[in-house]
Coordinates of N, CA, C and O in Angstrom, one line a residue:
I447 N 0.8 -1.2 -0.2 CA 0.4 0.0 -0.1 C 1.1 1.2 -0.3 O 0.6 2.0 -0.9
M448 N 1.8 1.6 1.0 CA 2.4 2.7 1.1 C 3.0 3.0 -0.5 O 3.6 3.7 -0.4
L449 N 3.9 1.1 -1.4 CA 4.2 2.0 -2.7 C 3.5 2.1 -4.0 O 3.6 3.1 -4.3
H450 N 2.0 1.7 -2.9 CA 1.3 2.6 -4.2 C 1.1 3.6 -3.8 O 0.4 5.2 -5.1
S451 N 0.5 4.3 -2.8 CA 0.6 5.9 -2.5 C 2.1 6.0 -2.6 O 1.7 7.9 -4.2
T452 N 3.1 6.4 -2.4 CA 4.2 6.5 -3.6 C 4.1 7.0 -4.6 O 4.4 8.2 -5.2
L453 N 3.5 5.2 -5.2 CA 3.9 5.4 -7.0 C 2.3 6.3 -7.5 O 3.0 7.4 -8.4
A454 N 1.7 7.4 -6.8 CA 0.1 8.2 -7.6 C 1.1 9.5 -7.0 O 0.7 10.3 -7.2
L455 N 1.1 9.4 -5.7 CA 2.1 11.0 -5.3 C 2.6 11.3 -6.3 O 3.1 12.3 -7.0
S456 N 3.4 10.4 -6.6 CA 4.5 10.6 -8.0 C 3.7 11.4 -9.0 O 4.8 12.0 -9.4
L457 N 3.0 10.4 -9.6 CA 2.2 10.3 -11.3 C 1.4 11.7 -10.6 O 1.8 12.7 -11.2
L458 N 1.9 12.0 -9.6 CA 0.8 13.4 -9.1 C 1.2 14.3 -9.5 O 1.4 15.4 -9.9
L459 N 2.9 14.4 -8.9 CA 3.2 15.6 -8.5 C 4.5 15.5 -10.4 O 4.2 17.1 -10.9
I460 N 4.2 14.1 -11.0 CA 5.0 14.5 -12.5 C 3.8 15.6 -13.1 O 3.7 16.5 -14.2
A461 N 2.3 15.0 -13.3 CA 1.6 15.8 -13.6 C 1.3 17.2 -13.4 O 1.4 18.3 -14.3
V462 N 0.8 17.4 -12.0 CA 1.6 19.0 -11.7 C 2.7 20.2 -11.6 O 2.6 21.5 -12.6
S463 N 3.5 18.9 -12.5 CA 5.3 19.7 -12.9 C 4.7 20.2 -14.3 O 5.2 20.8 -15.0
S464 N 4.4 19.1 -14.7 CA 4.2 19.1 -16.6 C 2.8 20.2 -16.3 O 3.9 21.3 -17.1
N465 N 2.5 20.5 -15.9 CA 1.2 21.5 -15.9 C 2.0 22.7 -15.3 O 1.4 23.7 -16.6
L466 N 2.8 23.3 -14.4 CA 3.4 24.1 -14.0 C 4.1 24.7 -15.5 O 4.5 26.0 -15.8
A467 N 5.2 23.0 -15.7 CA 5.7 24.0 -16.3 C 5.2 24.5 -18.2 O 5.8 25.6 -18.8
M468 N 4.2 23.9 -18.7 CA 2.7 24.6 -19.8 C 2.6 25.9 -19.3 O 2.4 26.7 -20.2
A469 N 1.8 26.4 -18.0 CA 1.6 27.6 -17.3 C 2.9 28.3 -17.9 O 2.9 29.4 -17.5
I470 N 3.9 28.5 -17.0 CA 5.3 29.1 -16.5 C 5.7 29.0 -18.8 O 6.0 30.7 -18.7
K471 N 5.3 27.8 -19.9 CA 6.2 28.7 -21.3 C 4.6 29.1 -21.7 O 4.8 30.3 -22.3
K472 N 3.5 29.0 -20.7 CA 2.4 30.6 -22.0 C 2.9 31.9 -21.5 O 2.7 32.5 -22.5
E473 N 2.9 31.7 -20.4 CA 3.6 33.9 -19.7 C 4.5 33.5 -20.1 O 5.3 34.8 -20.1
K474 N 5.6 33.0 -21.5 CA 7.2 33.3 -21.9 C 7.9 34.3 -20.5 O 8.1 34.6 -20.8
R475 N 7.9 33.3 -19.5 CA 8.9 33.9 -18.3 C 10.1 33.1 -18.4 O 10.1 32.1 -19.6
A476 N 11.3 33.9 -18.1 CA 12.5 33.0 -18.2 C 12.2 31.5 -17.4 O 11.6 31.8 -16.5
P477 N 13.1 30.1 -17.8 CA 13.2 29.2 -16.5 C 13.0 29.6 -15.7 O 14.1 29.9 -15.1
Q478 N 12.7 28.2 -15.3 CA 12.9 28.1 -13.3 C 12.9 26.9 -12.8 O 13.1 26.5 -14.4
T479 N 13.5 27.1 -12.2 CA 14.5 25.6 -11.9 C 13.6 24.7 -11.2 O 12.5 25.4 -10.2
L480 N 13.4 23.4 -10.5 CA 12.3 22.9 -10.6 C 12.1 23.4 -9.0 O 11.7 23.6 -8.0
S481 N 13.1 23.6 -8.8 CA 13.0 24.2 -6.4 C 11.9 24.9 -6.9 O 11.5 25.3 -5.8
R482 N 12.2 26.2 -7.9 CA 11.5 27.5 -7.6 C 10.1 26.8 -7.6 O 9.2 27.3 -6.9
G483 N 10.1 26.0 -8.9 CA 8.1 25.7 -9.0 C 7.5 24.7 -7.6 O 6.5 24.7 -7.7
T484 N 8.8 23.6 -7.3 CA 8.1 23.4 -6.2 C 8.2 24.5 -4.8 O 6.5 24.4 -4.3
I485 N 8.3 25.7 -4.6 CA 8.0 26.9 -4.0 C 6.9 27.2 -3.9 O 6.3 26.9 -3.7
Y486 N 6.7 27.2 -6.0 CA 5.4 28.1 -5.9 C 4.3 27.6 -5.5 O 3.4 27.0 -5.2
L487 N 4.3 25.4 -5.5 CA 3.3 24.9 -5.8 C 3.0 25.0 -3.6 O 1.9 24.7 -3.9
L488 N 3.8 25.0 -2.8 CA 4.3 25.1 -1.6 C 2.4 26.0 -0.6 O 2.1 26.3 -0.4
Y489 N 2.4 27.0 -2.8 CA 1.5 28.4 -2.2 C 0.4 28.5 -3.1 O -0.9 28.9 -3.0
V490 N -0.2 26.8 -4.2 CA -0.5 27.1 -5.1 C -2.1 25.6 -4.9 O -1.1 24.8 -5.1
P491 N -3.1 25.7 -4.6 CA -4.3 24.7 -4.9 C -3.9 24.5 -5.6 O -4.1 24.3 -7.3
L492 N -4.3 22.8 -6.0 CA -4.6 22.2 -7.3 C -5.3 21.8 -7.6 O -6.8 21.6 -5.8
M493 N -6.6 22.1 -9.0 CA -7.6 21.7 -8.8 C -8.2 21.1 -9.8 O -7.0 20.8 -10.6
V494 N -8.5 19.8 -9.0 CA -8.6 18.0 -10.1 C -9.4 18.0 -11.2 O -10.9 17.7 -10.0
I495 N -9.7 17.9 -11.9 CA -10.8 18.3 -12.6 C -10.9 16.5 -13.4 O -10.2 16.5 -14.1
H496 N -11.7 15.7 -13.1 CA -12.5 13.9 -13.8 C -13.4 14.2 -14.4 O -14.5 14.6 -13.7
H497 N -12.9 14.1 -15.3 CA -13.9 14.0 -17.2 C -13.9 12.9 -17.7 O -12.0 12.0 -18.1
L498 N -14.4 12.8 -18.7 CA -14.4 11.6 -20.3 C -14.8 12.0 -21.2 O -16.4 13.6 -21.3
E499 N -13.7 12.1 -22.1 CA -14.7 12.6 -23.4 C -16.5 12.7 -23.6 O -16.8 13.1 -24.6
D500 N -16.5 11.2 -23.9 CA -17.7 10.4 -24.7 C -19.2 10.5 -23.2 O -20.0 9.9 -23.1
C501 N -18.3 11.9 -21.6 CA -19.5 11.8 -21.0 C -20.5 13.0 -21.5 O -20.0 14.5 -21.3
Q502 N -21.8 12.9 -21.6 CA -22.2 14.2 -22.0 C -22.6 15.5 -20.7 O -22.2 16.3 -20.2
Y503 N -22.6 14.6 -19.4 CA -22.5 15.2 -18.2 C -21.5 16.4 -18.8 O -21.2 16.9 -17.8
C504 N -20.2 16.1 -18.1 CA -18.5 16.4 -17.9 C -18.4 17.5 -19.3 O -18.0 18.6 -19.1
Q505 N -19.1 17.1 -20.6 CA -18.9 17.7 -21.7 C -20.1 18.6 -21.6 O -19.3 20.6 -21.5
A506 N -20.8 19.2 -21.1 CA -21.9 20.2 -20.6 C -21.6 21.3 -19.9 O -20.8 22.7 -19.7
L507 N -20.6 20.8 -19.1 CA -19.2 21.2 -17.5 C -18.5 22.2 -17.6 O -18.6 23.3 -18.3
K508 N -18.1 21.4 -18.8 CA -16.9 22.2 -19.5 C -17.1 23.1 -20.4 O -16.2 24.2 -20.2
K509 N -18.3 22.5 -20.9 CA -18.9 24.4 -21.7 C -18.7 25.6 -21.1 O -18.4 26.1 -21.3
V510 N -19.7 25.3 -19.8 CA -20.6 26.5 -18.8 C -18.5 27.0 -19.2 O -18.7 28.5 -18.3
F511 N -18.2 26.0 -17.7 CA -16.5 26.0 -17.4 C -16.3 27.3 -18.2 O -15.4 27.6 -17.6
A512 N -16.0 26.2 -19.7 CA -15.1 28.0 -20.2 C -14.9 28.5 -20.8 O -14.3 30.0 -21.0
E513 N -16.7 28.9 -20.7 CA -17.3 30.3 -21.0 C -17.2 31.4 -19.9 O -17.6 32.2 -20.3
N514 N -17.3 30.9 -18.9 CA -17.6 31.3 -17.9 C -16.0 32.6 -17.6 O -15.0 31.6 -16.9
E515 N -15.9 33.7 -17.6 CA -14.5 34.4 -17.2 C -13.9 34.3 -15.9 O -13.1 34.3 -15.7
E516 N -15.0 34.2 -15.0 CA -14.9 34.8 -13.4 C -13.1 32.8 -13.8 O -12.4 33.1 -12.5
I517 N -14.3 32.5 -13.6 CA -13.7 31.0 -13.0 C -12.3 30.8 -14.8 O -11.1 30.6 -14.3
Q518 N -12.3 31.2 -15.3 CA -11.4 31.5 -16.1 C -9.9 32.3 -15.3 O -9.1 31.8 -15.8
E519 N -10.4 33.3 -15.2 CA -9.3 34.0 -14.7 C -9.3 33.4 -13.5 O -7.5 33.4 -13.2
M520 N -9.6 32.9 -12.1 CA -8.5 32.4 -11.5 C -8.3 31.3 -11.7 O -7.3 30.8 -11.2
A521 N -8.5 30.1 -12.8 CA -8.0 29.0 -13.5 C -6.6 28.8 -13.6 O -6.2 28.3 -13.3
Q522 N -7.3 30.6 -14.5 CA -5.0 31.1 -14.9 C -4.3 31.2 -13.6 O -3.2 31.4 -13.4
N523 N -5.0 31.9 -14.0 CA -4.0 32.6 -12.1 C -4.1 32.5 -11.0 O -2.8 32.5 -10.2
N524 N -4.9 31.9 -9.8 CA -4.5 30.7 -9.0 C -4.9 29.4 -8.0 O -4.4 29.4 -7.5
F525 N -4.8 28.9 -9.4 CA -4.7 27.4 -9.5 C -4.3 26.4 -10.4 O -4.0 27.4 -10.8
V526 N -3.2 25.5 -9.9 CA -2.5 24.7 -10.7 C -4.4 23.3 -11.3 O -4.4 22.7 -10.3
M527 N -3.8 23.2 -12.6 CA -4.8 22.5 -12.6 C -4.7 21.1 -13.3 O -4.1 21.4 -14.3
L528 N -5.5 20.2 -13.6 CA -4.6 18.8 -13.6 C -5.7 18.3 -14.6 O -7.6 18.3 -13.2
N529 N -6.3 17.9 -15.4 CA -7.6 17.1 -16.1 C -7.1 15.9 -16.6 O -6.1 15.6 -16.3
L530 N -7.9 15.1 -15.0 CA -7.7 13.5 -15.2 C -9.5 12.3 -16.3 O -9.9 13.1 -16.4
M531 N -8.5 11.8 -17.7 CA -9.8 11.9 -18.1 C -9.5 10.5 -17.7 O -10.0 9.9 -19.0
H532 N -8.6 10.3 -16.9 CA -8.6 8.3 -17.3 C -9.6 7.9 -15.4 O -8.5 9.3 -15.1
E533 N -10.2 7.2 -14.8 CA -10.1 7.2 -13.8 C -8.6 6.6 -12.7 O -8.2 5.4 -13.5
T534 N -8.6 6.9 -11.8 CA -7.3 6.8 -10.7 C -8.2 5.7 -10.3 O -8.9 5.5 -9.0
T535 N -7.2 4.9 -9.5 CA -6.9 4.5 -8.2 C -6.7 3.9 -7.1 O -6.8 3.3 -6.3
D536 N -5.9 5.5 -7.1 CA -6.1 6.4 -5.7 C -7.4 6.3 -5.1 O -8.3 7.7 -5.9
K537 N -8.1 5.6 -3.7 CA -8.7 6.2 -3.0 C -8.5 8.0 -2.2 O -9.5 8.1 -2.2
N538 N -7.7 8.3 -1.9 CA -7.6 10.0 -2.1 C -8.4 10.9 -3.2 O -9.3 11.7 -3.2
L539 N -8.4 10.1 -4.6 CA -8.8 11.3 -5.6 C -9.8 10.9 -5.9 O -11.0 10.8 -6.3
S540 N -10.0 9.6 -5.0 CA -11.9 8.8 -5.3 C -12.4 8.4 -4.4 O -12.9 7.6 -3.9
P541 N -12.7 9.3 -2.9 CA -13.1 9.2 -1.3 C -14.8 8.7 -1.3 O -15.1 7.5 0.0
D542 N -15.4 9.4 -2.5 CA -17.5 8.9 -2.0 C -17.5 7.8 -3.3 O -18.5 8.3 -3.7
G543 N -16.0 7.4 -4.7 CA -16.5 6.7 -5.2 C -16.3 7.3 -7.0 O -15.7 8.1 -7.1
Q544 N -15.6 6.3 -7.8 CA -14.8 6.9 -9.0 C -16.5 7.1 -10.2 O -17.5 6.2 -10.3
Y545 N -16.7 8.6 -10.7 CA -17.5 8.9 -11.4 C -17.3 10.1 -11.6 O -17.0 10.6 -11.0
V546 N -18.0 10.8 -12.8 CA -17.3 11.7 -13.1 C -18.5 12.5 -13.4 O -19.5 12.3 -14.2
P547 N -18.6 14.5 -14.1 CA -17.5 14.5 -13.7 C -17.3 15.5 -11.9 O -18.3 14.8 -11.5
R548 N -16.4 15.4 -11.5 CA -15.6 15.1 -10.1 C -14.8 16.3 -9.8 O -13.9 16.3 -11.2
I549 N -14.4 16.8 -9.5 CA -13.6 18.2 -9.6 C -13.4 18.3 -8.0 O -14.2 17.9 -6.6
M550 N -13.4 18.3 -7.4 CA -11.7 17.9 -6.2 C -10.4 19.2 -6.0 O -9.8 19.6 -7.0
F551 N -10.5 20.0 -4.5 CA -10.0 20.3 -4.7 C -8.5 19.7 -3.5 O -8.6 19.4 -2.4
V552 N -7.0 20.3 -3.5 CA -5.7 20.0 -3.2 C -5.0 21.0 -2.5 O -4.8 21.8 -3.4
D553 N -4.8 20.9 -2.0 CA -4.1 22.3 -0.7 C -2.4 21.9 -1.0 O -1.8 20.6 -1.3
P554 N -2.0 22.7 -0.6 CA 0.0 22.6 -1.4 C 0.7 21.3 -0.6 O 1.0 21.0 -0.9
S555 N -0.3 20.2 1.4 CA 0.4 19.3 1.0 C -0.4 18.1 0.8 O 0.1 17.3 1.4
L556 N -0.7 18.3 -0.2 CA -1.1 17.1 -1.7 C -2.2 17.0 -0.4 O -2.8 15.8 -0.8
T557 N -3.3 17.2 0.2 CA -4.2 16.7 0.9 C -5.5 17.3 0.2 O -6.0 18.4 0.2
V558 N -5.5 15.9 0.7 CA -7.5 16.3 -0.7 C -8.2 17.5 0.5 O -8.6 17.2 1.7
R559 N -8.7 18.4 -0.2 CA -10.0 18.8 0.6 C -11.3 18.5 0.8 O -12.2 19.5 0.1
A560 N -11.4 17.3 2.1 CA -13.1 17.0 1.9 C -14.1 18.0 2.7 O -15.0 17.7 2.9
D561 N -13.5 19.1 3.1 CA -14.3 20.7 3.6 C -14.9 21.1 1.8 O -15.4 21.9 3.3
I562 N -14.2 20.7 1.0 CA -15.0 22.0 -0.2 C -15.6 20.8 -1.4 O -14.7 19.9 -1.7
T563 N -17.0 21.0 -0.5 CA -17.3 19.9 -1.8 C -18.6 20.7 -2.9 O -19.3 21.3 -2.1
G564 N -19.5 19.9 -3.6 CA -20.1 20.3 -4.2 C -21.9 20.9 -3.4 O -21.4 20.4 -2.1
R565 N -23.0 20.1 -4.2 CA -24.1 20.7 -3.3 C -24.6 18.7 -3.3 O -26.0 19.4 -2.4
Y566 N -23.9 17.8 -4.1 CA -25.2 17.0 -2.9 C -25.0 15.3 -3.1 O -23.0 15.4 -2.5
S567 N -25.0 15.4 -1.7 CA -25.1 14.5 -1.1 C -24.2 13.4 -1.3 O -23.2 12.2 -0.9
N568 N -25.0 13.1 -2.5 CA -24.6 11.1 -3.1 C -23.1 11.7 -4.3 O -22.5 10.2 -4.2
R569 N -22.8 11.9 -4.3 CA -21.4 12.5 -5.3 C -21.1 13.3 -5.2 O -21.2 14.6 -4.8
L570 N -20.3 13.7 -3.5 CA -19.2 14.9 -3.6 C -18.6 16.2 -3.9 O -19.1 17.2 -3.4
Y571 N -17.9 15.5 -4.9 CA -17.1 16.8 -5.5 C -18.1 16.7 -6.7 O -17.4 17.4 -7.8
T572 N -19.2 16.2 -7.4 CA -19.6 16.5 -8.4 C -20.3 18.1 -8.6 O -21.4 18.4 -8.2
Y573 N -20.3 18.9 -9.6 CA -21.0 20.1 -10.1 C -21.9 19.3 -11.2 O -21.3 18.9 -12.5
E574 N -22.9 20.1 -11.8 CA -23.3 20.1 -12.7 C -23.5 21.9 -13.8 O -23.0 22.3 -12.9
P575 N -23.5 22.4 -15.3 CA -23.8 23.1 -15.2 C -24.3 24.1 -14.6 O -23.7 25.4 -14.1
Q576 N -25.3 24.5 -14.0 CA -26.1 25.5 -12.6 C -25.1 25.6 -11.9 O -26.3 26.1 -11.4
D577 N -24.9 24.5 -11.7 CA -24.0 24.4 -9.9 C -23.1 25.9 -10.2 O -22.3 26.2 -9.0
I578 N -22.4 26.5 -11.4 CA -20.9 27.6 -11.0 C -20.8 28.0 -10.6 O -19.8 28.6 -10.4
P579 N -22.2 29.1 -9.9 CA -22.3 29.6 -8.8 C -21.4 29.3 -7.7 O -20.2 30.3 -6.8
F580 N -21.9 28.2 -7.3 CA -21.3 27.6 -6.5 C -20.1 26.5 -6.9 O -19.0 27.3 -5.4
L581 N -19.7 26.4 -7.2 CA -18.2 26.0 -8.1 C -16.7 27.5 -7.8 O -16.4 27.3 -6.5
I582 N -17.6 28.6 -8.3 CA -16.6 29.7 -8.2 C -17.2 29.9 -5.8 O -15.1 30.6 -6.1
E583 N -18.1 29.8 -6.1 CA -17.4 30.2 -3.9 C -16.6 29.6 -3.2 O -15.8 29.4 -3.3
N584 N -16.6 28.3 -4.3 CA -15.8 26.6 -3.7 C -14.4 27.2 -4.6 O -13.0 26.9 -3.2
M585 N -12.7 27.3 -4.8 CA -12.7 27.7 -5.5 C -12.7 29.6 -4.9 O -11.2 29.1 -4.7
K586 N -13.1 29.5 -4.6 CA -12.9 30.9 -3.3 C -12.2 30.3 -2.1 O -11.2 31.0 -1.3
K587 N -12.8 29.9 -1.5 CA -13.0 29.3 -0.5 C -11.2 28.0 -0.5 O -11.0 28.6 0.3
A588 N -11.3 28.2 -1.5 CA -9.7 27.3 -1.3 C -8.4 27.9 -1.0 O -7.0 27.5 -0.6
L589 N -8.9 29.0 -2.3 CA -7.7 30.2 -2.2 C -8.0 30.7 -0.3 O -7.1 30.6 0.3
R590 N -9.1 30.7 0.5 CA -9.4 31.3 1.7 C -8.2 30.1 2.5 O -7.6 31.1 3.3
L591 N -8.6 29.4 2.3 CA -7.6 28.8 2.6 C -6.7 28.4 3.1 O -5.6 28.0 3.6
I592 N -5.9 28.4 2.2 CA -4.6 28.7 1.3 C -3.9 29.1 2.0 O -3.0 29.5 2.7
Q593 N -4.5 30.4 2.2 CA -3.7 31.6 2.6 C -4.4 31.9 3.7 O -3.2 32.0 4.8
T594 N -5.0 31.3 4.6 CA -4.9 31.4 6.2 C -4.2 30.2 6.8 O -4.2 30.9 8.0
E595 N -4.2 29.0 6.2 CA -3.4 28.1 6.7 C -2.1 28.5 6.6 O -1.2 27.6 7.1
L596 N -1.5 29.2 5.7 CA 0.2 28.9 5.2 C 0.5 30.2 7.2 O 0.5 30.8 6.8

């Protein structure tokens, strides 16, 4: 189990590092060393989006997500975004089951924030297109928690 957790954590860090590298390239900044990138991650929450291409609910959520300027601004400036299109076997990223769409917030200590959930008791981390205002509030909550807990 320990090896599995270590492997999952390593894969998550690789994904986050490549996502961060892409964000740095987009901004056309001077290259940063890995240590500076790691320090950056200590202060930025991770937003993990589980979805599937052939899922109509995922596509509907993706559309309103992409069209919402406030979400896009926060996603680009305040979060490391991780899009997972394949289901994970890591129970930390599926604490209440494997379903899509599923959006989870992970703090810089790589702890899934179980206190930031959607509106549905049967699928704690799902959001529907009409839940966008709720998702925005949860993004703001994740940012506030990071600032107050560090």
